[in-house]
Short mmCIF file of C-alpha atoms in Angstrom, two decimals:
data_model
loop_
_atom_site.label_atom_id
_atom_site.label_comp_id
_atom_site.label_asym_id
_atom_site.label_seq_id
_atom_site.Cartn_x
_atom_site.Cartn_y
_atom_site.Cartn_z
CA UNK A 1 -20.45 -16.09 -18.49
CA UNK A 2 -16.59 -14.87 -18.61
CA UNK A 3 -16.00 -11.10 -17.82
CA UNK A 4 -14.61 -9.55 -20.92
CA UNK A 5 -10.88 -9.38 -20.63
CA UNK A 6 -9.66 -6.00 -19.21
CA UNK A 7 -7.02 -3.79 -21.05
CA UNK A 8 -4.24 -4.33 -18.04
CA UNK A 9 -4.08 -8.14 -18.37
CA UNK A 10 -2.55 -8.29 -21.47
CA UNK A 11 0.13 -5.36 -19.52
CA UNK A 12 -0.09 -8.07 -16.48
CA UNK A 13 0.41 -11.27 -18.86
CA UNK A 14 3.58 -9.78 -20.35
CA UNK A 15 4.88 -8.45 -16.80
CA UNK A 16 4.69 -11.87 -15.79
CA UNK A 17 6.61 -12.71 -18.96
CA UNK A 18 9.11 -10.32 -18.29
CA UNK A 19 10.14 -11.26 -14.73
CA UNK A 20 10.24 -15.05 -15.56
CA UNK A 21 12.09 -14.23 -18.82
CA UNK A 22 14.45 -12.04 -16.40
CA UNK A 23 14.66 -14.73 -13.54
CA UNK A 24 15.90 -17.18 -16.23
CA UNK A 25 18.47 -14.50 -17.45
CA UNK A 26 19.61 -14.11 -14.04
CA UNK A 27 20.17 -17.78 -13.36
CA UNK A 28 22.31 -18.20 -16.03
CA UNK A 29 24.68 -14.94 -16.57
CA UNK A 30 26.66 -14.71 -13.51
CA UNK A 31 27.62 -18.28 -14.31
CA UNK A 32 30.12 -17.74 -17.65
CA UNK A 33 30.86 -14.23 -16.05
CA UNK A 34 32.68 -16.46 -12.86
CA UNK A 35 33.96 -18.03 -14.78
CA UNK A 36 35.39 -15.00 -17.30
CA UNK A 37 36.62 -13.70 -13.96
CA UNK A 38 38.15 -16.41 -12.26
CA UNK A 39 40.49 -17.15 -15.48
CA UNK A 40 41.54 -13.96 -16.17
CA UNK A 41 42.24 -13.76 -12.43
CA UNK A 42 44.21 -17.48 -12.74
CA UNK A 43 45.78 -16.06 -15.73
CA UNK A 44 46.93 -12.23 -14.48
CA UNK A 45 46.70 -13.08 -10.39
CA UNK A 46 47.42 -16.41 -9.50
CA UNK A 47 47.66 -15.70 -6.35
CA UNK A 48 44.55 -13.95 -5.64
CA UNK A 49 43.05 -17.02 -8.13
CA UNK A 50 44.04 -19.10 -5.46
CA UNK A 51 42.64 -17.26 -2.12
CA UNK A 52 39.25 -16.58 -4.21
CA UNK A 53 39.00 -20.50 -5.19
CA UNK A 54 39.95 -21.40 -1.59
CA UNK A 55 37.28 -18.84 0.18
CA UNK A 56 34.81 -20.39 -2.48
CA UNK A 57 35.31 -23.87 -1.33
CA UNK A 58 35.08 -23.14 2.46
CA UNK A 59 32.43 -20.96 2.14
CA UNK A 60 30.38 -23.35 -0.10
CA UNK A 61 31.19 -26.16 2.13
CA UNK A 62 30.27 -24.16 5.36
CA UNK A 63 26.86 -22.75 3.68
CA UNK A 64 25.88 -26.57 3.15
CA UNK A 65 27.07 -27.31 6.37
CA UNK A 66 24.78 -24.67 7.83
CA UNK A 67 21.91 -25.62 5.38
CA UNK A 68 21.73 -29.27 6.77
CA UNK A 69 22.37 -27.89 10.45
CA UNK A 70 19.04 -26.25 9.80
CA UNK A 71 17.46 -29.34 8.42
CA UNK A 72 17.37 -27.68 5.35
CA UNK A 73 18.96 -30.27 2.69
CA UNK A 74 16.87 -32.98 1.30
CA UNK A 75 18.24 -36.24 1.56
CA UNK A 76 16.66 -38.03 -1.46
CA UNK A 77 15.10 -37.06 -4.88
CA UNK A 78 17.39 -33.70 -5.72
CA UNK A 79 20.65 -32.62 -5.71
CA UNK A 80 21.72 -30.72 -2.26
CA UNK A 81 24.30 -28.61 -3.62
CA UNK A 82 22.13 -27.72 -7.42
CA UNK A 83 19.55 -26.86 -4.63
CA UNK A 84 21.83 -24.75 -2.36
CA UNK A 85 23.16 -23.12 -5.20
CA UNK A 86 19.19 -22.32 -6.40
CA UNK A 87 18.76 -20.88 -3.32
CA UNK A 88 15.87 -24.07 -2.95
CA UNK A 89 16.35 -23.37 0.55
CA UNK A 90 14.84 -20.07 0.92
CA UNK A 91 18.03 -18.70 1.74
CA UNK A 92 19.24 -16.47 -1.18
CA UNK A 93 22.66 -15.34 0.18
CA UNK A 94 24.22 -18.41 -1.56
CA UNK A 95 24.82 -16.57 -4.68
CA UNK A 96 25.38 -13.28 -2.88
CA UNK A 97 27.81 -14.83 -0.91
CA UNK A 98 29.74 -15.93 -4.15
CA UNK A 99 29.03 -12.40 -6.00
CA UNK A 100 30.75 -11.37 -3.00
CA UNK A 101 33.93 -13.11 -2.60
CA UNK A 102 34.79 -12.84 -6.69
CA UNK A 103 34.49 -8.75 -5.60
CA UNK A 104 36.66 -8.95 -3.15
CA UNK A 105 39.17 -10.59 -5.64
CA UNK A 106 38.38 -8.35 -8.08
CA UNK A 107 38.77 -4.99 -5.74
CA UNK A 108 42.08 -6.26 -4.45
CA UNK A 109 43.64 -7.20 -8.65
CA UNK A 110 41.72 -4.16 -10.67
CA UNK A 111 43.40 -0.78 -10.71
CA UNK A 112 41.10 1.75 -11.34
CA UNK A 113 38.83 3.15 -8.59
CA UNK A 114 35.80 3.72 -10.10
CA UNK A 115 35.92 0.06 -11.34
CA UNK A 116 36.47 -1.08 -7.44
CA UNK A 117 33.34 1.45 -5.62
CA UNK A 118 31.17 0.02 -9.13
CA UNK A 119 32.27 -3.92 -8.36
CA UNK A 120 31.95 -2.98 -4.72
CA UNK A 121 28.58 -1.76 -5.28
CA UNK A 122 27.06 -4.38 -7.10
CA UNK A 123 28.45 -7.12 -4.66
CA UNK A 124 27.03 -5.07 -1.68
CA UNK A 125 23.03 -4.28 -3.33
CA UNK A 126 23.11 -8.44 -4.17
CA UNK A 127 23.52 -8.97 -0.35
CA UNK A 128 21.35 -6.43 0.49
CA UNK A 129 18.60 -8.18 -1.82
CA UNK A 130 19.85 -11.05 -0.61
CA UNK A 131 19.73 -10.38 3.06
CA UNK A 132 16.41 -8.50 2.56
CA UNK A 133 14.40 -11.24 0.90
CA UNK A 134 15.78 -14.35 3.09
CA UNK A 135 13.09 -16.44 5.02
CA UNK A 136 15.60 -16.35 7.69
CA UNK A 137 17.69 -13.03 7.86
CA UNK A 138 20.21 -14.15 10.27
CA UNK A 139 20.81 -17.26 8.22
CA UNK A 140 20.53 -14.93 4.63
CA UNK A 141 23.44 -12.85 6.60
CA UNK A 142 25.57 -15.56 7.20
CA UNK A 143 25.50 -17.19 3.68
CA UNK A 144 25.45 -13.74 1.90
CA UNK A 145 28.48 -12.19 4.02
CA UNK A 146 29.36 -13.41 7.22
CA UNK A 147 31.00 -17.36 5.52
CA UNK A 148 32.11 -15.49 2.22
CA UNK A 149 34.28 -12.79 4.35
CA UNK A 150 35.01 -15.20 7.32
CA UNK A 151 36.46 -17.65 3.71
CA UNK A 152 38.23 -14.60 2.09
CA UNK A 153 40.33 -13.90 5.21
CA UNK A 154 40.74 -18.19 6.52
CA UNK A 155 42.10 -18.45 2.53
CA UNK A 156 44.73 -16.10 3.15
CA UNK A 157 46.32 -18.08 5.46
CA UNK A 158 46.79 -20.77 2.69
CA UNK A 159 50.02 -20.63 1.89
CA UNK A 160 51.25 -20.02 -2.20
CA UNK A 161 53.75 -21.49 -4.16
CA UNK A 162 55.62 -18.29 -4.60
CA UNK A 163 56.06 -17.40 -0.75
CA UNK A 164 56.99 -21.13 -0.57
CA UNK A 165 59.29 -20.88 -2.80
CA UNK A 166 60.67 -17.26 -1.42
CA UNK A 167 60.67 -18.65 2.12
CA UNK A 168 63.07 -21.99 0.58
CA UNK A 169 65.25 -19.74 -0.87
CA UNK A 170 66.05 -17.49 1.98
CA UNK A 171 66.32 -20.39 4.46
CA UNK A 172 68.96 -22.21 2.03
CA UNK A 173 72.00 -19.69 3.19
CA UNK A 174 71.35 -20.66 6.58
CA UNK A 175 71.26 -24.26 5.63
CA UNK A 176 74.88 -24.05 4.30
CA UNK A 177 76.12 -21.86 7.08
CA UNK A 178 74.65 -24.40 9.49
#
């Protein structure tokens, strides 16, 4: 015969509701809130658009490269990068990595101070989770800050339009002298 159910599991049912209700909710906001961010900062900061979309791609593309250095991308039945970016891999500093780098853009275009320590904040507790509850923390490092940074700083060196344009335009006296 069945034990008599126990006032705490209906408190433990709904617990379990609550964190898989959350872990939904928390795979799908930062998503539109990227994307909020990235086209207000293609709209108001092209430049800094472009670095952050830049440090995204190489440090995406390095993280996978890591991942399947590790052995850790399957080659059949799934998607590698939906997987990567699931952190599938046991190595949650994917999404850190990317909470990361749209800080960094966002501390170097917003203003107000208390807005850059509260973004700074945020980005640095998600790699600190992220670091924290990797299978592998030197690999959880790498993806959550070591790649994004590394990106942020290798995108700088891509050159812009504007300085482009600058650099044309101060080079065409010379030209005409010459």
């Amino acid at each position: 015969m069945n034990p008599p159910p126990s006032p705490g599991d209906g408190w433990t049912a709904l617990g379990q509701d609550a964190a898989h209700t959350l872990d939904r909710v928390h795979a799908v906001v930062p998503w539109p809130l990227m994307a909020v961010t990235l086209l207000w900062l293609a709209h108001r900061h092209p430049a800094v658009y472009v670095r952050v979309a830049v440090a995204l791609l190489l440090s995406s593309a390095a993280g996978l490269a890591l991942c399947a250095s590790m052995g850790r991308v399957p080659l059949r039945g799934t998607s590698p990068a939906r997987d990567y970016l699931a952190d599938y891999f046991g190595l949650p500093g994917a999404g850190a990595g990317w909470y990361l780098l749209i800080a960094l853009a966002a501390i170097a275009t917003v203003p107000a101070v208390w807005a850059r320590i509260a973004v700074a904040a945020v980005a640095l507790s998600s790699v600190g989770v992220a670091v924290a509850t990797a299978d592998d923390p030197v690999a959880g490092t790498l993806l959550a800050a070591g790649l994004p940074v590394l990106a942020w700083f290798t995108a700088r060196l891509v050159p812009s339009r504007r300085g482009t344009a600058r650099r044309a335009a101060d080079a065409a006296p010379l030209r005409q002298a010459g």
